[in-house]
Amino acid sequence: MNEKKMARAEVKYVRISPRKVQIICDMIRGKDVALAKAMMENTPKSGCEYMLKLLNSAKANAENNFEMDPEKLYVAVAYATGGPILKRGRPRAQGRMYRINKRTSHITICVAEKE
């Protein structure tokens, strides 16, 4: 089988829900790096700033560590998984408390060269 070289970048414990980030991952998966970068710069989603920084890091890893051509790179893998949940509470009537879950994400992006 033909094994592809992939450059990887990941960020952990980002204070944003994985559900919000997964929308952006689905949007850029399979696209060229330049197109994915342009799409994220012009999308008003809260997770785009984290994803854009991570995409630049993955691109730099590909250039410096694997000697890949930056013009041929595309987003091969992009996903977000849930990290630890910060459990907080909100006071309610009659001394009760409602739980508020503040979710975190682990985001991974892999870029590869097109053949």
PDB file of C-alpha atoms in Angstrom:
ATOM      1  CA  MET A   1       0.000   0.000   0.000  1.00  0.00           C
ATOM      2  CA  ASN A   2       0.996   3.589  -0.559  1.00  0.00           C
ATOM      3  CA  GLU A   3       1.566   5.308   2.775  1.00  0.00           C
ATOM      4  CA  LYS A   4       1.103   9.082   2.759  1.00  0.00           C
ATOM      5  CA  LYS A   5       3.240  11.393   4.824  1.00  0.00           C
ATOM      6  CA  MET A   6       1.093  13.699   6.912  1.00  0.00           C
ATOM      7  CA  ALA A   7       2.113  16.658   9.027  1.00  0.00           C
ATOM      8  CA  ARG A   8       0.052  17.015  12.157  1.00  0.00           C
ATOM      9  CA  ALA A   9      -0.801  19.776  14.606  1.00  0.00           C
ATOM     10  CA  GLU A  10      -3.068  19.598  17.610  1.00  0.00           C
ATOM     11  CA  VAL A  11      -4.235  21.833  20.391  1.00  0.00           C
ATOM     12  CA  LYS A  12      -5.723  20.588  23.633  1.00  0.00           C
ATOM     13  CA  TYR A  13      -8.001  22.009  26.324  1.00  0.00           C
ATOM     14  CA  VAL A  14      -9.455  24.778  24.141  1.00  0.00           C
ATOM     15  CA  ARG A  15     -12.369  26.440  25.934  1.00  0.00           C
ATOM     16  CA  ILE A  16     -14.946  25.950  23.178  1.00  0.00           C
ATOM     17  CA  SER A  17     -17.506  23.220  22.657  1.00  0.00           C
ATOM     18  CA  PRO A  18     -16.417  20.446  20.258  1.00  0.00           C
ATOM     19  CA  ARG A  19     -19.805  20.697  18.557  1.00  0.00           C
ATOM     20  CA  LYS A  20     -19.007  24.239  17.422  1.00  0.00           C
ATOM     21  CA  VAL A  21     -15.542  23.311  16.169  1.00  0.00           C
ATOM     22  CA  GLN A  22     -16.731  20.192  14.331  1.00  0.00           C
ATOM     23  CA  ILE A  23     -18.760  22.385  11.946  1.00  0.00           C
ATOM     24  CA  ILE A  24     -15.555  24.110  10.824  1.00  0.00           C
ATOM     25  CA  CYS A  25     -13.701  20.784  10.583  1.00  0.00           C
ATOM     26  CA  ASP A  26     -16.370  19.452   8.216  1.00  0.00           C
ATOM     27  CA  MET A  27     -16.149  22.661   6.180  1.00  0.00           C
ATOM     28  CA  ILE A  28     -12.375  22.487   5.527  1.00  0.00           C
ATOM     29  CA  ARG A  29     -11.746  18.723   5.337  1.00  0.00           C
ATOM     30  CA  GLY A  30     -10.364  17.768   1.899  1.00  0.00           C
ATOM     31  CA  LYS A  31      -9.774  21.375   0.775  1.00  0.00           C
ATOM     32  CA  ASP A  32      -6.474  22.954  -0.248  1.00  0.00           C
ATOM     33  CA  VAL A  33      -4.696  24.747   2.595  1.00  0.00           C
ATOM     34  CA  ALA A  34      -4.964  28.152   0.892  1.00  0.00           C
ATOM     35  CA  LEU A  35      -8.703  27.688   0.265  1.00  0.00           C
ATOM     36  CA  ALA A  36      -9.324  26.424   3.812  1.00  0.00           C
ATOM     37  CA  LYS A  37      -7.445  29.407   5.222  1.00  0.00           C
ATOM     38  CA  ALA A  38      -9.495  31.841   3.099  1.00  0.00           C
ATOM     39  CA  MET A  39     -12.747  30.146   4.110  1.00  0.00           C
ATOM     40  CA  MET A  40     -11.928  30.391   7.815  1.00  0.00           C
ATOM     41  CA  GLU A  41     -10.820  34.016   7.583  1.00  0.00           C
ATOM     42  CA  ASN A  42     -14.217  34.934   6.106  1.00  0.00           C
ATOM     43  CA  THR A  43     -16.455  32.748   8.285  1.00  0.00           C
ATOM     44  CA  PRO A  44     -17.960  34.380  11.386  1.00  0.00           C
ATOM     45  CA  LYS A  45     -17.699  31.298  13.619  1.00  0.00           C
ATOM     46  CA  SER A  46     -16.131  31.474  17.070  1.00  0.00           C
ATOM     47  CA  GLY A  47     -13.882  28.444  16.513  1.00  0.00           C
ATOM     48  CA  CYS A  48     -12.274  29.806  13.349  1.00  0.00           C
ATOM     49  CA  GLU A  49      -9.548  31.701  15.192  1.00  0.00           C
ATOM     50  CA  TYR A  50      -8.336  28.514  16.938  1.00  0.00           C
ATOM     51  CA  MET A  51      -8.581  26.482  13.744  1.00  0.00           C
ATOM     52  CA  LEU A  52      -6.756  29.110  11.662  1.00  0.00           C
ATOM     53  CA  LYS A  53      -3.859  29.193  14.104  1.00  0.00           C
ATOM     54  CA  LEU A  54      -3.755  25.394  14.119  1.00  0.00           C
ATOM     55  CA  LEU A  55      -3.831  25.191  10.307  1.00  0.00           C
ATOM     56  CA  ASN A  56      -0.870  27.581  10.077  1.00  0.00           C
ATOM     57  CA  SER A  57       0.991  25.398  12.567  1.00  0.00           C
ATOM     58  CA  ALA A  58       0.277  22.213  10.591  1.00  0.00           C
ATOM     59  CA  LYS A  59       1.426  23.935   7.390  1.00  0.00           C
ATOM     60  CA  ALA A  60       4.667  25.066   9.070  1.00  0.00           C
ATOM     61  CA  ASN A  61       5.243  21.522  10.387  1.00  0.00           C
ATOM     62  CA  ALA A  62       4.817  20.150   6.863  1.00  0.00           C
ATOM     63  CA  GLU A  63       7.300  22.622   5.384  1.00  0.00           C
ATOM     64  CA  ASN A  64       9.971  22.455   8.081  1.00  0.00           C
ATOM     65  CA  ASN A  65       9.801  18.878   9.361  1.00  0.00           C
ATOM     66  CA  PHE A  66       8.760  16.899   6.268  1.00  0.00           C
ATOM     67  CA  GLU A  67      10.068  19.140   3.418  1.00  0.00           C
ATOM     68  CA  MET A  68       6.637  19.213   1.729  1.00  0.00           C
ATOM     69  CA  ASP A  69       5.727  21.730  -0.973  1.00  0.00           C
ATOM     70  CA  PRO A  70       3.377  24.334   0.596  1.00  0.00           C
ATOM     71  CA  GLU A  71       1.552  24.824  -2.733  1.00  0.00           C
ATOM     72  CA  LYS A  72       0.461  21.169  -2.899  1.00  0.00           C
ATOM     73  CA  LEU A  73      -0.841  20.825   0.672  1.00  0.00           C
ATOM     74  CA  TYR A  74      -4.435  19.962   1.504  1.00  0.00           C
ATOM     75  CA  VAL A  75      -6.310  19.248   4.741  1.00  0.00           C
ATOM     76  CA  ALA A  76      -6.356  15.449   4.949  1.00  0.00           C
ATOM     77  CA  VAL A  77      -7.728  15.044   8.484  1.00  0.00           C
ATOM     78  CA  ALA A  78      -9.585  17.498  10.721  1.00  0.00           C
ATOM     79  CA  TYR A  79     -11.533  16.586  13.830  1.00  0.00           C
ATOM     80  CA  ALA A  80     -12.434  17.806  17.297  1.00  0.00           C
ATOM     81  CA  THR A  81     -13.010  15.614  20.327  1.00  0.00           C
ATOM     82  CA  GLY A  82     -14.293  16.512  23.750  1.00  0.00           C
ATOM     83  CA  GLY A  83     -11.900  17.353  26.526  1.00  0.00           C
ATOM     84  CA  PRO A  84     -12.620  17.587  30.236  1.00  0.00           C
ATOM     85  CA  ILE A  85     -15.801  19.400  31.236  1.00  0.00           C
ATOM     86  CA  LEU A  86     -15.640  22.222  33.764  1.00  0.00           C
ATOM     87  CA  LYS A  87     -18.713  21.767  35.952  1.00  0.00           C
ATOM     88  CA  ARG A  88     -20.234  24.973  37.267  1.00  0.00           C
ATOM     89  CA  GLY A  89     -23.537  25.761  38.928  1.00  0.00           C
ATOM     90  CA  ARG A  90     -26.281  28.349  38.792  1.00  0.00           C
ATOM     91  CA  PRO A  91     -28.469  29.048  41.822  1.00  0.00           C
ATOM     92  CA  ARG A  92     -32.161  28.312  41.335  1.00  0.00           C
ATOM     93  CA  ALA A  93     -35.313  28.566  43.390  1.00  0.00           C
ATOM     94  CA  GLN A  94     -35.664  26.903  46.823  1.00  0.00           C
ATOM     95  CA  GLY A  95     -31.927  26.427  47.321  1.00  0.00           C
ATOM     96  CA  ARG A  96     -31.403  24.237  44.314  1.00  0.00           C
ATOM     97  CA  MET A  97     -28.643  24.439  41.757  1.00  0.00           C
ATOM     98  CA  TYR A  98     -28.642  23.797  38.025  1.00  0.00           C
ATOM     99  CA  ARG A  99     -25.455  22.469  36.514  1.00  0.00           C
ATOM    100  CA  ILE A 100     -23.710  24.395  33.770  1.00  0.00           C
ATOM    101  CA  ASN A 101     -21.188  22.396  31.740  1.00  0.00           C
ATOM    102  CA  LYS A 102     -18.342  24.430  30.313  1.00  0.00           C
ATOM    103  CA  ARG A 103     -16.958  22.160  27.621  1.00  0.00           C
ATOM    104  CA  THR A 104     -13.411  21.967  26.267  1.00  0.00           C
ATOM    105  CA  SER A 105     -12.042  20.530  23.016  1.00  0.00           C
ATOM    106  CA  HIS A 106      -9.011  18.755  21.657  1.00  0.00           C
ATOM    107  CA  ILE A 107      -8.587  19.753  17.980  1.00  0.00           C
ATOM    108  CA  THR A 108      -6.372  17.952  15.444  1.00  0.00           C
ATOM    109  CA  ILE A 109      -5.486  18.905  11.859  1.00  0.00           C
ATOM    110  CA  CYS A 110      -3.309  16.838   9.494  1.00  0.00           C
ATOM    111  CA  VAL A 111      -2.125  18.113   6.128  1.00  0.00           C
ATOM    112  CA  ALA A 112      -0.712  16.032   3.281  1.00  0.00           C
ATOM    113  CA  GLU A 113       0.654  16.612  -0.228  1.00  0.00           C
ATOM    114  CA  LYS A 114      -1.500  16.066  -3.279  1.00  0.00           C
ATOM    115  CA  GLU A 115       0.021  13.716  -5.821  1.00  0.00           C
TER     116      GLU A 115
END
